[in-house]
């Protein structure tokens, strides 16, 4: 299939070309220009690029070298990984001994390409590297990415869609930053970091780009639109902050590029970590923070909140109780304040454990306060600015430790041992890890940033061995796979907002992810509480709730109980990533032995109520009729085949809808026991046709009251209800629906008999 969008060419002999599904790649040996052509939806596109090296001398003078200026030394290509990838490597060199290696890996099974750029230097090389630009616009190219609609094999002469703006989805390099959607404007470059997707509302994604762990902690993208329809300037680089070069060299990337549908691309991107370093399965975690930002944390306040939590939830399905940082006397020393914790932290942890909860604690080992003993006695342990002053991090009088220093690594090991060995905590949250990557002067100027960060994190990992280690405010790409879980949003979620759900797919890496959810905000509505709890439940396997249990009315307690445990059997993915007002539709396919369905989440981040009409063709569903049931209103929305209508979503609220394929037998369409409406609380569903009975096996921790909603064929009605493990009753509120009220503890089995019209005759 010829790609009609290609308008860029380079003259001269010596081209290497490879084609994969949906992508083709060409490299020009004479001038180091390379082209990628792809098909995405109804768009075809071409990207032209070269690679650049940005260097700096000891006096701060910069130098930029294009790979075209380096002499060709060698090139080779090969099939690898049982023929599933094609790999092409080019080595070039400059007269001063600097060697650059470019490597391109094209998948034979998916529309994916990986790009690496590596430097090797002679001993004593005087220059440092500022950045490696893996994808740079060639000289003379104002735009290097061209996209065009393609209909039935012909260019789109009318320019349909030219007025629809391009949008950028920035997933971010650090969880300290929110994921965001940005409209692309002409000639004004926009920056994204870590992982980004470019697309349009009418077509979906055009291209997805992401950095995998390398020598840089993060990669940066710069993209700008232009007055030419479909023409943009795209560049991607790995930054090193004036890293001294050593003979072992330094590598930029790998940079991953995909032309796949965005849901497929996100899953494949995350699963790279699972393939490279398979992690041990980590169970879901529902925890409660007993600290309050507006309240001084003391032993008394923590235990009062613990007592209130146990009273409120009765049979709490939360696994752990957490004391957030704020318990310490000084940031950087990480010793408890004896006035506020007179019996010590171990006594508090023992109380948590005696009440059936795993004790957890938070600290920020990368930070040092000016008031701390560590600052006074070890000032050389800090990252410095060029003028010699310690680098401030985030808050006044907080500074970052230099993780290239061996004494600092020893200190981190000692700090990491305290929570578990001395105080007997089982869950440890390492907060503000991003501080380890702050720009500045360090003791070792030749350690790549990623190696420095991973060295520090692994020292902490070894020190906390046997405990559950969570990361917060951390660089995403170099933290996945190194910890047991990661919070993907630094700001607690208190209402409907897309940022946290945009990162839920990261759980496919094998590392559970999640968010903090506030449920007791002073001006927070019940609809906002439901949205925050929904995001926590579906955010990737970890839900950390925060709030004063003493202030929670029964209505809010019920919301929390219905979202515990968090869902970890799939990832919600964005369905409208390039919508004009930002992504608000998310969905996940749920697969259970007794049935499959689709879970749709519709957010309303605005300050006014909205109504939504959603075309089912926009969802990853097979054509047909579906039973639609909304969880928070516990309402059956009918059988839908073309459009789903949600008449009202409250400001800051959300709707969660289960879409089950319609069947001509009694079937479950919704429950009130858990947000997923069957994925967690239903262990088995079987219709016994010969006896005209529906058998339900239920499992949910604690004493539970709720209902299971069934759809039945027209003319059918419920008969006797039998069960074990609780009390049960059935009623038929309307034709075609049956509600089964259940009251049980932990597990139960229910059997509902039905009478059909034919049977009554």
XYZ file of C-alpha atoms in Angstrom:
761
model
C 0.000 0.000 0.000
C 1.531 3.294 -1.082
C 1.507 6.104 1.458
C 0.246 9.131 -0.465
C 1.105 11.521 2.387
C 4.838 11.349 1.707
C 5.980 14.741 0.447
C 9.517 14.648 1.824
C 12.440 13.055 0.038
C 16.228 13.075 0.100
C 18.336 12.624 -2.979
C 21.372 10.377 -3.172
C 22.182 6.661 -3.270
C 22.345 4.315 -0.325
C 18.918 3.947 1.286
C 17.889 1.253 3.748
C 14.152 0.565 3.884
C 11.953 -1.679 6.034
C 8.187 -2.096 6.283
C 6.068 -3.286 9.148
C 2.305 -3.371 9.787
C 1.169 0.241 9.430
C 4.700 1.708 9.400
C 7.591 1.984 6.963
C 11.098 3.223 7.721
C 13.809 4.598 5.422
C 17.348 5.661 6.322
C 19.598 7.650 3.942
C 23.204 6.696 4.561
C 24.685 9.719 2.799
C 23.061 12.442 4.882
C 21.713 10.513 7.954
C 18.126 11.595 7.148
C 15.484 9.086 8.160
C 11.790 8.904 7.336
C 8.894 7.168 9.059
C 5.590 6.808 7.231
C 2.439 5.548 8.873
C -1.315 5.058 8.644
C -3.486 6.044 11.622
C -7.253 5.856 11.263
C -8.169 7.785 8.124
C -4.893 9.721 8.165
C -1.551 9.028 6.531
C 1.549 10.800 7.761
C 5.273 11.192 7.199
C 7.920 12.261 9.692
C 11.402 13.310 8.520
C 14.215 13.560 11.050
C 17.861 13.597 11.836
C 19.558 13.175 15.183
C 21.675 15.762 16.999
C 24.138 15.883 19.853
C 24.320 18.961 22.079
C 27.631 19.396 23.895
C 29.099 21.966 26.269
C 32.730 22.740 27.126
C 34.107 23.452 30.650
C 33.510 27.188 30.139
C 29.825 26.762 29.311
C 30.077 27.270 25.547
C 27.634 25.074 23.663
C 28.085 23.104 20.461
C 25.478 21.269 18.381
C 26.462 18.428 16.049
C 24.178 16.908 13.448
C 24.768 13.205 12.767
C 25.095 14.113 9.078
C 28.416 15.821 9.894
C 29.881 12.562 11.244
C 31.630 10.137 8.900
C 29.938 6.805 8.280
C 31.942 4.002 9.944
C 29.619 1.001 9.613
C 26.015 -0.139 9.342
C 24.248 -3.456 9.697
C 20.738 -4.845 9.799
C 19.325 -8.049 11.252
C 16.195 -9.928 12.159
C 15.972 -10.524 15.906
C 13.688 -12.001 18.573
C 12.574 -14.907 16.384
C 11.914 -12.609 13.468
C 9.470 -10.376 15.358
C 11.670 -7.264 14.946
C 13.988 -5.765 12.321
C 16.992 -3.938 13.724
C 19.217 -1.452 11.890
C 22.357 0.058 13.411
C 24.549 2.883 12.078
C 27.860 3.982 13.605
C 29.398 7.350 12.729
C 32.337 9.335 14.071
C 33.829 12.828 14.285
C 37.522 13.680 13.941
C 37.927 14.341 17.695
C 37.120 10.705 18.493
C 33.469 11.081 19.477
C 31.464 8.106 18.185
C 27.679 8.107 17.739
C 25.539 5.006 17.315
C 21.992 5.139 15.956
C 19.778 2.085 16.332
C 16.282 1.632 14.895
C 14.075 -1.354 15.783
C 10.914 -1.895 13.714
C 8.297 -4.354 14.938
C 7.057 -7.013 12.517
C 3.845 -7.573 14.497
C 2.735 -4.042 15.492
C 3.067 -0.483 14.076
C 5.919 0.347 16.484
C 9.432 1.740 16.065
C 12.165 2.200 18.700
C 14.998 4.696 18.319
C 18.245 4.867 20.325
C 21.145 7.313 20.134
C 24.382 6.513 21.989
C 27.731 8.293 22.385
C 31.126 6.725 23.009
C 34.170 8.869 23.749
C 37.951 8.498 24.031
C 39.443 8.704 27.501
C 39.819 12.265 28.767
C 37.254 13.726 26.368
C 36.845 17.402 27.393
C 33.205 18.046 26.478
C 30.040 17.267 28.420
C 26.676 16.307 26.954
C 23.626 18.510 27.463
C 21.136 16.502 25.434
C 20.758 13.863 22.771
C 18.101 14.852 20.237
C 16.874 11.512 18.948
C 14.277 13.070 16.669
C 15.100 16.532 15.309
C 13.787 18.509 12.353
C 16.405 18.436 9.583
C 18.065 21.782 8.687
C 15.844 23.802 6.376
C 12.639 22.028 7.454
C 10.190 24.399 9.138
C 7.880 21.393 9.627
C 8.949 17.775 9.612
C 5.642 15.989 10.332
C 3.000 15.989 7.569
C -0.465 14.420 7.966
C -3.359 14.223 5.545
C -6.778 12.583 5.381
C -7.100 9.683 2.997
C -10.482 8.508 1.755
C -10.811 5.412 -0.414
C -7.215 5.695 -1.573
C -7.408 9.313 -2.738
C -6.119 12.489 -1.160
C -8.855 14.531 0.445
C -9.252 17.434 -2.013
C -11.791 19.278 0.099
C -9.508 19.325 3.088
C -12.171 17.866 5.324
C -11.236 18.271 8.977
C -8.690 21.035 8.386
C -10.563 23.299 10.801
C -10.446 20.698 13.559
C -7.476 21.520 15.796
C -4.725 19.071 16.612
C -4.445 18.245 20.280
C -1.651 16.909 22.406
C -2.119 14.520 25.320
C 0.806 14.909 27.729
C 1.007 11.998 30.188
C 4.034 13.569 31.886
C 7.399 12.276 33.091
C 6.664 12.615 36.806
C 3.660 11.865 38.976
C 4.235 15.259 40.603
C 2.755 16.780 37.432
C -0.799 16.299 36.218
C -1.468 14.632 32.887
C -3.012 17.230 30.582
C -4.619 17.840 27.197
C -3.313 20.771 25.151
C -4.594 22.372 21.951
C -1.871 22.866 19.342
C -1.597 26.382 17.926
C 0.339 27.717 14.958
C 4.034 28.394 15.495
C 3.804 28.269 19.300
C 5.751 25.219 20.456
C 4.288 23.097 23.208
C 6.374 20.861 25.458
C 5.421 17.421 26.722
C 7.454 14.945 28.718
C 7.812 11.198 29.105
C 4.860 10.029 27.021
C 2.624 11.926 24.598
C -0.035 11.303 21.999
C -0.949 13.593 19.096
C -4.344 13.438 17.456
C -7.590 15.046 16.431
C -11.165 14.634 17.627
C -12.424 13.409 14.235
C -9.661 10.862 13.629
C -8.315 9.802 17.002
C -4.616 9.338 17.579
C -2.110 10.110 14.820
C 1.074 9.134 16.632
C 2.103 8.123 20.163
C 5.644 8.742 21.417
C 7.180 7.611 24.696
C 10.563 7.210 26.336
C 11.622 3.982 27.994
C 14.184 3.888 30.823
C 17.660 4.824 29.614
C 20.471 6.977 30.904
C 18.203 10.046 31.128
C 15.503 10.292 33.771
C 13.059 11.847 31.338
C 12.601 12.695 27.707
C 11.110 15.895 26.329
C 8.967 16.537 23.252
C 8.510 19.850 21.469
C 5.770 20.220 18.909
C 4.384 23.237 17.070
C 1.641 23.671 14.493
C 1.829 25.794 11.380
C -0.407 27.599 8.931
C -0.119 24.651 6.542
C -2.904 22.132 7.212
C -1.512 18.966 8.750
C 2.061 20.287 8.911
C 3.840 20.337 12.278
C 7.320 20.469 13.754
C 8.107 17.582 16.101
C 11.286 16.974 18.102
C 12.224 14.609 20.938
C 15.322 14.668 23.149
C 16.899 13.151 26.262
C 18.321 15.802 28.613
C 21.445 15.264 30.764
C 22.184 18.649 32.388
C 25.872 18.899 31.367
C 26.890 15.299 32.066
C 30.624 14.656 31.810
C 31.329 11.987 29.215
C 33.268 8.865 30.105
C 34.530 6.110 27.762
C 31.515 3.940 28.622
C 29.428 6.655 26.994
C 25.809 7.624 27.381
C 22.566 6.573 25.674
C 19.516 8.622 24.784
C 16.184 6.842 24.644
C 14.970 4.336 23.776
C 12.291 6.466 22.135
C 9.206 4.457 21.198
C 6.892 5.528 18.356
C 3.551 3.909 17.538
C 0.803 4.389 14.958
C -1.618 2.053 16.778
C -4.979 3.024 18.249
C -4.329 4.856 21.494
C -5.768 2.180 23.851
C -3.634 -0.477 22.160
C -0.567 1.766 22.149
C -0.865 2.591 25.858
C -1.200 -1.070 26.843
C 1.812 -2.085 24.727
C 3.873 0.794 26.095
C 3.180 -0.239 29.703
C 3.697 -3.940 29.108
C 7.315 -3.288 28.088
C 8.247 -3.183 31.802
C 6.454 -6.457 32.443
C 8.407 -8.137 29.621
C 11.779 -6.666 30.582
C 11.579 -7.295 34.332
C 8.513 -9.348 35.331
C 7.500 -8.313 38.840
C 5.977 -10.499 41.489
C 2.219 -10.153 41.579
C 1.239 -7.427 44.017
C -2.283 -7.530 45.453
C -4.581 -4.559 45.442
C -4.247 -2.147 48.344
C -6.946 -0.027 49.962
C -5.491 2.210 52.655
C -6.641 5.114 54.808
C -4.451 8.076 55.706
C -4.945 9.054 59.339
C -3.046 12.335 58.907
C -4.564 15.685 57.964
C -2.704 18.498 56.155
C -4.553 21.115 58.203
C -3.989 19.400 61.549
C -0.858 18.728 63.583
C -0.202 14.979 63.500
C 0.063 13.471 66.991
C -0.352 10.044 68.513
C -3.696 11.127 69.978
C -5.145 12.439 66.686
C -3.975 9.366 64.789
C -5.516 6.913 67.276
C -8.736 8.929 67.519
C -9.088 8.749 63.741
C -8.296 5.043 63.762
C -11.050 4.395 66.307
C -13.508 6.471 64.274
C -12.537 4.619 61.082
C -13.194 1.237 62.648
C -16.499 2.444 64.081
C -17.604 3.894 60.754
C -16.694 0.977 58.496
C -17.468 -1.717 61.092
C -15.901 -4.423 58.936
C -13.323 -2.296 57.151
C -12.231 -3.686 53.822
C -9.284 -1.300 53.955
C -6.028 -3.194 54.250
C -3.801 -0.565 55.836
C -3.763 2.629 57.893
C -1.110 5.202 57.040
C 0.597 8.061 58.858
C 1.711 10.552 56.223
C 4.912 12.540 56.626
C 4.545 15.249 59.249
C 5.252 12.928 62.181
C 8.987 13.757 62.099
C 10.786 16.312 64.218
C 12.795 17.539 61.227
C 12.677 16.654 57.540
C 16.003 15.014 56.772
C 16.640 13.463 60.192
C 13.494 11.274 60.125
C 13.207 10.782 63.868
C 9.753 10.994 65.496
C 8.795 14.051 67.499
C 8.869 12.746 71.073
C 6.447 15.398 72.292
C 3.798 14.382 69.778
C 4.540 10.638 69.908
C 5.538 10.033 73.546
C 5.352 6.220 73.248
C 7.200 6.154 69.935
C 6.060 5.057 66.481
C 6.342 1.337 67.163
C 3.559 1.547 69.744
C 1.289 3.193 67.151
C 2.141 0.532 64.550
C 1.311 -2.175 67.088
C -2.127 -0.636 67.682
C -2.830 -0.619 63.931
C -1.806 -4.253 63.661
C -3.894 -5.299 66.669
C -6.973 -3.881 64.927
C -6.375 -5.961 61.791
C -4.749 -3.233 59.675
C -1.287 -3.167 58.147
C 0.571 -0.174 59.626
C 1.979 2.274 57.079
C 4.128 5.396 57.217
C 5.252 8.077 54.782
C 8.589 9.868 54.532
C 10.600 11.831 51.960
C 14.152 10.428 52.185
C 15.496 12.635 49.383
C 14.759 15.874 51.261
C 16.688 17.742 53.941
C 15.408 20.764 55.895
C 17.653 23.638 56.892
C 16.645 23.069 60.523
C 17.786 19.428 60.509
C 20.898 17.973 62.054
C 21.696 16.361 58.691
C 21.883 19.797 57.040
C 24.163 21.174 59.742
C 26.551 18.228 59.851
C 26.570 17.086 56.210
C 26.219 20.160 54.020
C 28.362 18.486 51.309
C 25.628 15.884 50.781
C 23.386 18.388 48.985
C 22.918 19.149 45.299
C 24.414 22.575 44.544
C 23.657 25.344 42.090
C 26.529 26.799 39.987
C 27.056 29.539 42.601
C 27.586 26.896 45.303
C 24.292 27.370 47.164
C 22.176 24.264 47.887
C 19.299 23.790 45.443
C 15.858 24.525 46.882
C 13.213 21.874 46.180
C 9.557 22.806 46.087
C 9.118 24.271 49.543
C 11.125 26.939 51.399
C 14.176 25.622 53.241
C 13.982 22.117 51.761
C 16.955 20.796 49.794
C 17.804 17.675 47.786
C 20.351 15.016 48.651
C 23.074 14.203 46.104
C 22.532 10.540 45.265
C 25.891 10.267 43.449
C 27.658 10.491 46.835
C 28.451 7.151 48.517
C 27.831 8.510 52.052
C 24.361 9.613 50.899
C 23.588 6.097 49.643
C 24.683 4.701 53.018
C 22.450 7.273 54.721
C 19.481 6.297 52.544
C 19.982 2.648 53.488
C 19.968 3.591 57.167
C 16.827 5.707 56.736
C 15.117 2.925 54.778
C 15.690 0.382 57.572
C 14.054 2.471 60.293
C 10.340 2.185 59.379
C 10.418 -1.598 59.240
C 13.215 -2.723 61.522
C 12.808 -0.161 64.319
C 9.144 0.795 64.142
C 7.553 -2.364 62.611
C 5.662 -0.634 59.786
C 4.652 -2.884 56.895
C 3.755 -0.296 54.237
C 6.244 2.473 53.421
C 5.420 5.430 51.174
C 8.488 7.197 49.769
C 7.311 10.694 48.922
C 8.942 13.472 46.864
C 11.318 11.088 45.057
C 11.487 13.551 42.172
C 13.904 15.586 44.332
C 16.633 13.027 43.530
C 16.593 14.224 39.907
C 16.735 17.989 40.502
C 19.183 19.821 38.228
C 22.443 20.946 39.806
C 26.083 20.149 40.540
C 26.853 16.767 42.105
C 29.888 14.999 43.531
C 29.999 12.606 40.581
C 29.546 14.430 37.290
C 29.736 11.313 35.095
C 26.890 9.187 36.510
C 23.889 9.291 34.145
C 20.797 10.721 35.871
C 18.783 7.516 35.562
C 21.592 5.378 36.985
C 21.961 7.809 39.890
C 18.228 7.725 40.640
C 17.937 3.942 40.366
C 20.989 3.465 42.601
C 19.306 5.493 45.345
C 15.922 3.833 44.902
C 17.440 0.347 44.938
C 19.323 1.179 48.133
C 15.991 2.087 49.709
C 14.384 -1.031 48.209
C 16.993 -3.314 49.759
C 16.718 -1.557 53.128
C 12.938 -2.018 53.206
C 13.008 -5.615 51.943
C 9.935 -7.558 52.983
C 7.764 -4.440 53.313
C 5.355 -3.020 50.759
C 7.144 -0.081 49.123
C 5.122 2.689 47.456
C 6.438 5.700 45.549
C 4.939 9.179 45.340
C 5.908 12.280 43.328
C 8.274 10.082 41.333
C 9.643 10.024 37.761
C 7.453 7.482 35.998
C 9.722 5.695 33.539
C 12.573 4.941 35.964
C 10.340 4.059 38.944
C 8.053 1.466 37.352
C 9.331 -1.991 38.176
C 11.492 -0.734 41.058
C 8.721 -0.456 43.684
C 5.612 -2.381 44.715
C 3.217 0.428 43.814
C 3.106 4.048 42.737
C 0.755 6.961 43.332
C 0.278 8.629 39.951
C -1.043 11.987 41.143
C 0.513 14.221 43.778
C -2.699 16.172 44.291
C -5.506 14.291 46.049
C -8.569 13.714 43.883
C -11.669 15.365 45.308
C -13.995 15.450 42.262
C -14.199 14.306 38.644
C -10.926 14.969 36.849
C -9.260 12.952 34.078
C -5.571 13.168 35.041
C -5.412 10.123 37.335
C -7.460 7.887 35.034
C -5.215 8.864 32.107
C -2.390 7.083 33.950
C -4.361 4.041 35.124
C -2.994 2.043 32.168
C 0.452 2.075 33.836
C -0.759 -0.814 36.009
C -0.251 -2.995 32.922
C 3.481 -2.638 33.621
C 3.087 -5.063 36.520
C 3.383 -2.258 39.091
C 0.018 -1.322 40.627
C -0.746 2.395 40.542
C -3.351 4.569 42.204
C -4.345 7.869 43.735
C -5.268 9.594 46.953
C -8.979 10.363 47.226
C -10.439 12.996 49.566
C -13.902 12.114 50.868
C -14.479 14.718 53.600
C -13.847 18.055 51.869
C -15.716 20.919 53.598
C -17.518 21.976 50.395
C -17.429 18.572 48.712
C -20.769 17.321 47.416
C -21.840 13.695 47.546
C -21.518 13.546 43.741
C -17.926 14.741 43.980
C -17.237 12.121 46.667
C -18.628 9.448 44.346
C -16.414 10.643 41.499
C -13.289 10.725 43.689
C -14.011 7.231 45.032
C -14.693 5.929 41.504
C -11.344 7.240 40.275
C -9.601 5.662 43.271
C -11.319 2.332 42.649
C -10.506 2.230 38.923
C -7.125 3.972 39.093
C -4.922 0.889 38.835
C -5.112 -1.239 41.992
C -4.156 1.183 44.804
C -6.689 3.402 46.579
C -5.514 5.700 49.363
C -8.458 7.433 51.008
C -8.016 10.528 53.109
C -10.388 12.284 55.451
C -11.492 12.486 59.037
C -13.671 9.404 59.690
C -15.320 11.307 62.553
C -16.940 13.638 60.012
C -18.210 11.037 57.549
C -22.004 10.559 57.351
C -23.362 7.078 56.535
C -23.969 8.094 52.908
C -20.252 8.702 52.337
C -19.258 5.561 54.210
C -21.479 3.583 51.818
C -19.729 5.199 48.840
C -16.315 4.132 50.110
C -17.434 0.581 50.885
C -18.751 0.155 47.353
C -15.330 1.116 45.923
C -13.250 -1.281 48.038
C -11.288 -3.288 47.038
C -9.885 -1.355 44.077
C -10.279 -3.005 40.681
C -7.118 -4.601 39.267
C -8.343 -6.985 36.568
C -7.950 -4.496 33.730
C -7.203 -0.849 33.055
C -9.614 1.902 32.168
C -8.457 3.668 28.999
C -9.359 7.037 27.448
C -12.033 6.770 24.751
C -12.147 10.452 23.695
C -8.548 11.587 24.288
C -8.694 14.505 21.854
C -12.155 15.858 22.656
C -12.319 19.687 22.522
C -12.904 19.947 26.284
C -10.429 17.236 27.182
C -10.934 13.512 27.792
C -13.994 12.629 29.857
C -14.877 9.126 28.591
C -12.994 6.108 29.906
C -13.722 2.428 29.592
C -12.569 -1.071 30.398
C -13.567 -4.527 29.187
C -14.317 -6.852 32.094
C -13.847 -10.586 31.641
C -15.135 -13.126 34.133
C -15.630 -16.878 33.712
C -19.394 -16.382 33.695
C -19.583 -13.369 31.354
C -17.998 -10.336 29.707
C -19.141 -6.729 29.802
C -17.895 -3.196 29.268
C -17.522 -0.675 32.074
C -17.943 2.937 30.931
C -16.935 5.934 33.067
C -18.231 9.380 32.129
C -16.724 12.338 34.003
C -18.133 15.828 34.427
C -15.224 18.037 35.536
C -17.248 21.222 34.962
C -19.108 23.355 37.490
C -22.535 22.767 35.892
C -24.667 19.657 35.375
C -24.437 18.075 31.931
C -26.301 15.547 29.812
C -24.440 13.154 27.527
C -25.474 11.155 24.488
C -22.805 8.614 23.588
C -22.767 6.712 20.307
C -22.007 3.056 20.935
C -19.992 2.953 17.715
C -17.399 5.083 19.533
C -16.921 2.328 22.098
C -14.943 -0.893 21.546
C -18.140 -2.952 21.351
C -19.425 -5.403 18.779
C -22.665 -4.320 17.058
C -25.730 -5.463 18.937
C -28.024 -4.707 21.846
C -26.725 -4.096 25.371
C -28.315 -3.876 28.802
C -27.165 -0.544 30.306
C -27.094 -0.055 34.084
C -25.727 3.009 35.930
C -24.162 2.308 39.305
C -24.531 5.489 41.382
C -28.201 6.025 40.534
C -28.842 2.242 40.520
C -30.925 2.754 37.407
C -31.526 0.469 34.451
C -31.110 2.586 31.316
C -32.751 0.047 29.043
C -31.605 -1.985 26.090
C -29.373 0.183 23.875
C -27.986 -0.513 20.418
C -26.998 2.856 18.945
C -26.924 5.553 21.633
C -26.562 5.688 25.393
C -28.342 8.664 26.971
C -27.308 10.010 30.385
C -29.821 12.682 31.275
C -27.885 14.322 34.109
C -24.371 14.139 35.522
C -23.898 16.460 38.478
C -21.092 19.057 38.597
C -17.832 17.347 39.544
C -19.595 13.990 39.426
C -19.516 10.956 37.193
C -21.597 8.127 35.796
C -20.411 4.509 35.785
C -22.338 2.313 33.353
C -22.136 -1.451 32.832
C -22.960 -2.574 29.286
C -23.829 -6.281 29.137
C -24.638 -8.045 25.843
C -28.380 -8.678 25.841
C -29.458 -12.316 26.216
C -32.794 -14.134 26.112
C -32.350 -15.561 29.623
C -32.326 -14.077 33.138
C -28.966 -12.321 33.594
C -27.183 -9.921 35.934
C -27.103 -6.321 34.681
C -25.959 -4.487 37.809
C -25.315 -4.607 41.541
C -25.000 -2.091 44.377
C -22.232 -4.051 46.136
C -19.222 -2.856 44.130
C -18.544 -0.203 41.513
C -17.587 -2.775 38.872
C -21.021 -4.382 39.191
C -19.883 -7.980 39.274
C -16.137 -8.083 38.635
C -15.238 -8.175 42.337
C -18.264 -9.301 44.336
C -19.785 -11.964 42.066
C -17.790 -15.184 42.107
C -20.119 -17.122 39.864
C -23.328 -16.723 37.828
C -25.068 -19.664 36.171
C -28.503 -20.028 34.605
C -29.797 -23.594 34.873
C -32.202 -23.782 31.949
C -33.720 -27.170 32.852
C -34.785 -25.882 36.285
C -35.328 -22.268 35.153
C -33.117 -21.038 37.987
C -30.319 -18.458 38.239
C -27.542 -19.332 40.676
C -25.377 -16.556 42.169
C -22.207 -16.978 44.243
C -21.359 -13.761 46.125
C -18.221 -12.758 48.009
C -17.543 -9.387 49.633
C -15.584 -8.711 52.814
C -17.611 -7.911 55.936
C -21.312 -7.551 56.566
C -22.966 -6.332 53.417
C -26.414 -5.129 52.435
C -27.254 -4.430 48.831
C -29.077 -5.604 45.786
C -28.424 -7.383 42.532
C -30.459 -6.290 39.517
C -31.466 -8.877 36.942
C -32.959 -8.433 33.484
C -35.417 -11.137 32.423
C -37.247 -11.896 29.172
C -40.638 -10.313 28.664
C -43.381 -12.351 30.280
C -41.126 -13.878 32.931
C -41.499 -13.295 36.681
C -39.495 -14.272 39.772
C -40.473 -17.218 41.892
C -39.013 -18.501 45.164
C -35.593 -17.318 46.353
C -33.318 -19.680 48.275
C -29.857 -19.128 49.654
C -27.224 -19.797 52.258
C -25.059 -17.398 54.236
C -27.625 -14.623 54.661
C -31.139 -13.412 53.965
C -32.512 -12.732 50.484
C -35.694 -11.445 48.836
C -36.745 -10.728 45.250
C -39.187 -8.208 43.847
C -40.156 -7.149 40.350
C -40.313 -3.325 40.186
C -41.215 -3.288 36.507
C -41.667 -5.559 33.518
C -38.347 -7.188 32.585
C -36.458 -6.336 35.799
C -35.951 -8.157 39.106
C -34.179 -6.791 42.178
C -32.690 -9.311 44.592
C -32.048 -7.817 48.051
C -29.112 -9.488 49.803
C -27.882 -9.337 53.401
C -24.834 -11.484 54.187
C -21.351 -11.609 55.652
C -18.309 -12.415 53.507
C -19.852 -15.102 51.271
C -23.280 -16.274 50.233
C -25.068 -18.309 47.579
C -28.443 -17.372 46.141
C -30.747 -19.161 43.747
C -33.702 -17.430 42.104
C -36.374 -19.485 40.390
C -38.328 -17.996 37.468
C -41.673 -18.644 35.899
C -42.009 -18.052 32.214
C -45.270 -17.289 30.439
C -45.099 -20.645 28.662
C -44.539 -22.475 31.961
C -47.582 -20.826 33.555
C -49.721 -21.999 30.689
